[in-house]
Amino acid sequence: MRRAIYPGSFDPVTNGHLDIIERGCKLFDEIIIAILVHPEKKPFFTIDERREMLAEVLHDIKRGDCVLRVDDFQGLLVHYAISQKAHAIVRGIRAISDYEYELQMALMNRRLEPGIETVFMMPAEKYSYVSSRLVKEVFQLGGVLDGLVPAVVQRRMKEKVNG
Ligand code: PNS
């Protein structure tokens, strides 16, 4: 039974995240999509909203026999991973610019907990420039997000600003 954690802010979940989860399903029996609770950061969506959207969009993932679960966590990722009896941490790498930060995190996590491996996965090229940060910026400036985030995310973003 190979269990992985796919951690992140998911504020909001993008089609790039879903692409990574789908690829991860080919490698793992279970993936826990774990949202970091970041008390200092002012997020666009609350943790509950992010959980709801993730749970909804995971229905459409080609998962084979892989079990997908959504959770949130606070504190050190490796402590959370141990508490869940996970073997690996999955992270997506889009471009070389991601690599430096991801390498630092992976090596720090390995120092903290040598038993947990970080597995880097590359999303489809068509998502290589998609990030939650840019998605929010484009949305706030009136740009179209079709194909970059799931329809439910677009809808919830509009609802959020229109009240
Ligand atoms: O989607 P993000 O914001 O790039 O995800 C970053 C995340 C959640 C993976 C990272 O910030 C994290 O693991 N935070 C938990 C605190 C922690 O373990 N810090 C030490 C990492 S070396």
Short mmCIF file of C-alpha atoms and ligand atoms in Angstrom, two decimals, residues 7-10 17 34 36 38 41 73 75-78 91 101-102 104-106 108-109 112, ligand 1:
data_model
loop_
_atom_site.label_atom_id
_atom_site.label_comp_id
_atom_site.label_asym_id
_atom_site.label_seq_id
_atom_site.Cartn_x
_atom_site.Cartn_y
_atom_site.Cartn_z
CA PRO A 7 0.51 19.22 -0.19
CA GLY A 8 -0.16 22.79 -1.21
CA SER A 9 -2.17 25.93 -0.74
CA PHE A 10 -4.68 25.07 -3.50
CA HIS A 17 -2.91 20.42 -9.85
CA ALA A 34 -3.41 18.17 1.98
CA LEU A 36 -1.79 23.91 4.32
CA HIS A 38 -1.53 29.19 6.94
CA LYS A 41 -1.75 34.47 4.98
CA PHE A 73 -2.80 20.29 8.00
CA GLY A 75 2.78 22.73 11.14
CA LEU A 76 5.52 20.71 9.53
CA LEU A 77 4.59 18.75 6.44
CA VAL A 78 6.80 15.81 7.42
CA ARG A 91 5.22 18.00 -5.82
CA TYR A 101 12.70 26.20 -4.10
CA GLU A 102 11.41 22.67 -4.49
CA GLN A 104 15.44 23.20 -0.91
CA MET A 105 12.14 21.97 0.50
CA ALA A 106 12.74 18.38 -0.54
CA MET A 108 15.01 20.01 4.21
CA ASN A 109 12.14 17.55 4.47
CA LEU A 112 13.86 16.24 8.99
O1 PNS B 1 1.18 25.29 -2.94
P1 PNS B 1 2.39 25.80 -2.19
O2 PNS B 1 2.03 27.07 -1.46
O3 PNS B 1 3.58 25.94 -3.09
O4 PNS B 1 2.75 24.69 -1.08
C1 PNS B 1 3.81 24.90 -0.18
C2 PNS B 1 3.80 23.81 0.94
C3 PNS B 1 2.45 23.72 1.61
C4 PNS B 1 4.15 22.48 0.34
C5 PNS B 1 4.91 24.22 1.95
O5 PNS B 1 4.76 25.55 2.30
C6 PNS B 1 4.88 23.37 3.24
O6 PNS B 1 5.15 22.19 3.20
N1 PNS B 1 4.53 24.00 4.37
C7 PNS B 1 4.39 23.34 5.65
C8 PNS B 1 5.44 23.81 6.66
C9 PNS B 1 6.72 23.04 6.48
O7 PNS B 1 6.78 21.84 6.55
N2 PNS B 1 7.80 23.80 6.22
C10 PNS B 1 9.11 23.25 5.95
C11 PNS B 1 9.21 22.82 4.50
S1 PNS B 1 10.85 22.46 4.08
#
